[in-house]
PDB file of C-alpha atoms in Angstrom:
ATOM      1  CA  UNK G   1      -0.035  -0.017   0.029  1.00  0.00           C
ATOM      2  CA  UNK G   2       1.328   3.476  -0.788  1.00  0.00           C
ATOM      3  CA  UNK G   3       0.753   4.637   2.786  1.00  0.00           C
ATOM      4  CA  UNK G   4       2.856   1.712   4.175  1.00  0.00           C
ATOM      5  CA  UNK G   5       2.228  -0.392   7.180  1.00  0.00           C
ATOM      6  CA  UNK G   6       1.536   1.376  10.482  1.00  0.00           C
ATOM      7  CA  UNK G   7       4.861   2.236  12.122  1.00  0.00           C
ATOM      8  CA  UNK G   8       5.851   1.327  15.632  1.00  0.00           C
ATOM      9  CA  UNK G   9       5.138   3.662  18.498  1.00  0.00           C
ATOM     10  CA  UNK G  10       6.255   7.230  17.892  1.00  0.00           C
ATOM     11  CA  UNK G  11       7.467   7.930  21.408  1.00  0.00           C
ATOM     12  CA  UNK G  12       6.110   9.278  24.633  1.00  0.00           C
ATOM     13  CA  UNK G  13       2.635  10.796  24.626  1.00  0.00           C
ATOM     14  CA  UNK G  14       1.625  13.973  26.405  1.00  0.00           C
ATOM     15  CA  UNK G  15      -1.111  13.529  28.972  1.00  0.00           C
ATOM     16  CA  UNK G  16      -2.853  15.757  31.365  1.00  0.00           C
ATOM     17  CA  UNK G  17      -2.997  18.770  29.032  1.00  0.00           C
ATOM     18  CA  UNK G  18      -5.918  21.131  29.304  1.00  0.00           C
ATOM     19  CA  UNK G  19      -8.258  21.554  26.311  1.00  0.00           C
ATOM     20  CA  UNK G  20      -6.762  25.063  25.888  1.00  0.00           C
ATOM     21  CA  UNK G  21      -3.220  23.634  25.691  1.00  0.00           C
ATOM     22  CA  UNK G  22      -4.299  20.954  23.186  1.00  0.00           C
ATOM     23  CA  UNK G  23      -6.091  23.470  21.050  1.00  0.00           C
ATOM     24  CA  UNK G  24      -3.076  25.775  21.007  1.00  0.00           C
ATOM     25  CA  UNK G  25      -0.742  22.933  19.988  1.00  0.00           C
ATOM     26  CA  UNK G  26      -3.127  21.753  17.242  1.00  0.00           C
ATOM     27  CA  UNK G  27      -3.601  25.335  16.017  1.00  0.00           C
ATOM     28  CA  UNK G  28       0.190  25.730  15.834  1.00  0.00           C
ATOM     29  CA  UNK G  29       0.515  22.445  13.978  1.00  0.00           C
ATOM     30  CA  UNK G  30      -2.153  23.427  11.496  1.00  0.00           C
ATOM     31  CA  UNK G  31      -0.633  26.860  10.810  1.00  0.00           C
ATOM     32  CA  UNK G  32       3.118  26.257  11.192  1.00  0.00           C
ATOM     33  CA  UNK G  33       3.709  22.589  11.699  1.00  0.00           C
ATOM     34  CA  UNK G  34       5.169  21.043  14.864  1.00  0.00           C
ATOM     35  CA  UNK G  35       8.724  21.576  13.736  1.00  0.00           C
ATOM     36  CA  UNK G  36       8.032  24.677  11.645  1.00  0.00           C
ATOM     37  CA  UNK G  37       7.944  22.710   8.359  1.00  0.00           C
ATOM     38  CA  UNK G  38       4.691  24.286   7.343  1.00  0.00           C
ATOM     39  CA  UNK G  39       1.024  23.538   8.131  1.00  0.00           C
ATOM     40  CA  UNK G  40       0.561  19.870   8.981  1.00  0.00           C
ATOM     41  CA  UNK G  41      -2.241  19.459   6.514  1.00  0.00           C
ATOM     42  CA  UNK G  42       0.185  19.811   3.590  1.00  0.00           C
ATOM     43  CA  UNK G  43       3.434  18.541   5.231  1.00  0.00           C
ATOM     44  CA  UNK G  44       2.417  15.911   7.763  1.00  0.00           C
ATOM     45  CA  UNK G  45       4.396  17.881  10.408  1.00  0.00           C
ATOM     46  CA  UNK G  46       2.138  17.413  13.364  1.00  0.00           C
ATOM     47  CA  UNK G  47       2.770  16.735  16.993  1.00  0.00           C
ATOM     48  CA  UNK G  48       2.747  12.958  17.319  1.00  0.00           C
ATOM     49  CA  UNK G  49       2.920  13.132  21.118  1.00  0.00           C
ATOM     50  CA  UNK G  50      -0.670  14.378  21.042  1.00  0.00           C
ATOM     51  CA  UNK G  51      -2.185  11.390  19.209  1.00  0.00           C
ATOM     52  CA  UNK G  52      -2.428   7.610  19.912  1.00  0.00           C
ATOM     53  CA  UNK G  53      -0.406   5.588  17.412  1.00  0.00           C
ATOM     54  CA  UNK G  54      -3.526   3.670  16.464  1.00  0.00           C
ATOM     55  CA  UNK G  55      -5.790   6.704  16.089  1.00  0.00           C
ATOM     56  CA  UNK G  56      -8.078   7.065  13.076  1.00  0.00           C
ATOM     57  CA  UNK G  57      -8.294  10.298  11.013  1.00  0.00           C
ATOM     58  CA  UNK G  58     -11.614  10.683   9.256  1.00  0.00           C
ATOM     59  CA  UNK G  59     -12.956  13.381   6.969  1.00  0.00           C
ATOM     60  CA  UNK G  60     -15.862  13.469   4.542  1.00  0.00           C
ATOM     61  CA  UNK G  61     -13.760  11.895   1.720  1.00  0.00           C
ATOM     62  CA  UNK G  62     -11.081   9.802   3.451  1.00  0.00           C
ATOM     63  CA  UNK G  63     -10.312   7.592   6.391  1.00  0.00           C
ATOM     64  CA  UNK G  64      -6.815   6.612   7.504  1.00  0.00           C
ATOM     65  CA  UNK G  65      -6.023   4.336  10.458  1.00  0.00           C
ATOM     66  CA  UNK G  66      -2.793   5.012  12.396  1.00  0.00           C
ATOM     67  CA  UNK G  67      -0.786   8.087  12.978  1.00  0.00           C
ATOM     68  CA  UNK G  68       2.121   7.089  10.761  1.00  0.00           C
ATOM     69  CA  UNK G  69      -0.103   6.242   7.789  1.00  0.00           C
ATOM     70  CA  UNK G  70      -1.880   9.611   8.187  1.00  0.00           C
ATOM     71  CA  UNK G  71       1.352  11.526   8.145  1.00  0.00           C
ATOM     72  CA  UNK G  72       2.396   9.536   4.997  1.00  0.00           C
ATOM     73  CA  UNK G  73      -0.918  10.370   3.322  1.00  0.00           C
ATOM     74  CA  UNK G  74      -0.394  14.043   3.961  1.00  0.00           C
ATOM     75  CA  UNK G  75       3.168  13.997   2.697  1.00  0.00           C
ATOM     76  CA  UNK G  76       2.151  12.320  -0.626  1.00  0.00           C
ATOM     77  CA  UNK G  77      -0.635  14.875  -1.256  1.00  0.00           C
ATOM     78  CA  UNK G  78       1.769  17.815  -1.426  1.00  0.00           C
ATOM     79  CA  UNK G  79       5.234  18.057  -2.930  1.00  0.00           C
ATOM     80  CA  UNK G  80       6.916  21.215  -1.510  1.00  0.00           C
ATOM     81  CA  UNK G  81       9.478  21.069  -4.291  1.00  0.00           C
ATOM     82  CA  UNK G  82       6.813  21.449  -6.888  1.00  0.00           C
ATOM     83  CA  UNK G  83       4.742  24.197  -5.200  1.00  0.00           C
ATOM     84  CA  UNK G  84       5.308  27.706  -4.097  1.00  0.00           C
TER      85      UNK G  84
END
């Protein structure tokens, strides 16, 4: 499959965050990416410590099971070398 098999655990997960802290982290990921690589929706650069490794990402046209497969799906949708 082009998305690959689900990868092993992505490391420690953050727990005990308030909804405000989670919302701020997700907003930053959406706008800038977790590591500043650009918005996660076009780069896959999101904060893996906020998500279970076996989570499901669902939107009206797509469903992807596992964090690693979702990140791969986002990376193959957008080629930063071909876009400005």
